[in-house]
Amino acid sequence: MAASAIRKFSLTLFTSKVPFSSKVIASFQCQKRAFSFSKCLADRLYTDKHEWIVIVNGKGTVGISNYAQEQLGEIVYVETPALGTTLNPQDVSGCLESVKAASEVYSPVGGTVTEVNSKLASEPALVNSSPLLEGWLYKLDVAPGTNTKELMNEEAYKAFLETIVH
């Protein structure tokens, strides 16, 4: 599609009277600004145990990295924390079982669990097929004053992986 056609479509999209949810608009804005998927994930922070978190307005979404799901293999069961559970940084927050092994999941930050990914009960393989999007594990209200300085951004995490991958 030509650039002028894209601009015209974008202008029509945002000036039309069709109601859009904030998720659709945010997704479109991210795609419009970035023109790449990885740029939309730039705010993802990682632990050295391969969990990730995205924090937006004091709400965190937690999952495991692509590297972690590859190491585990086919995930067959996901245990998530109970709603209302208060977690401290590095607390065990769940478990992933695969055909190869079982692995504990650790909370990247402190907070109170507000939501779990209910799809994982019937579709645990979502963690394999979409570890950074649909395969998220749980959401939490991040504890006030949380320090994320010990977490790695995407670039630092990739460098960290280089030190452990043979």
PDB file of N, CA and C in Angstrom, residues 5 11 55 119 130 142:
ATOM      1  N   ALA A   5      -1.747   6.321   0.616  1.00  0.00           N
ATOM      2  CA  ALA A   5      -2.953   5.540   0.913  1.00  0.00           C
ATOM      3  C   ALA A   5      -2.999   5.188   2.389  1.00  0.00           C
ATOM      4  N   LEU A  11      -5.994   8.634   8.569  1.00  0.00           N
ATOM      5  CA  LEU A  11      -6.798   9.815   8.823  1.00  0.00           C
ATOM      6  C   LEU A  11      -8.273   9.446   8.889  1.00  0.00           C
ATOM      7  N   ILE A  55       5.291  -3.058  32.957  1.00  0.00           N
ATOM      8  CA  ILE A  55       4.584  -2.252  33.951  1.00  0.00           C
ATOM      9  C   ILE A  55       4.019  -1.012  33.270  1.00  0.00           C
ATOM     10  N   LYS A 119      -6.884 -18.705  30.359  1.00  0.00           N
ATOM     11  CA  LYS A 119      -6.743 -19.531  29.157  1.00  0.00           C
ATOM     12  C   LYS A 119      -5.723 -20.654  29.355  1.00  0.00           C
ATOM     13  N   SER A 130       3.189 -18.362  22.347  1.00  0.00           N
ATOM     14  CA  SER A 130       3.137 -16.904  22.445  1.00  0.00           C
ATOM     15  C   SER A 130       3.607 -16.444  23.828  1.00  0.00           C
ATOM     16  N   VAL A 142       1.560  -3.412  41.183  1.00  0.00           N
ATOM     17  CA  VAL A 142       2.951  -3.325  41.624  1.00  0.00           C
ATOM     18  C   VAL A 142       3.009  -2.531  42.927  1.00  0.00           C
TER      19      VAL A 142
END
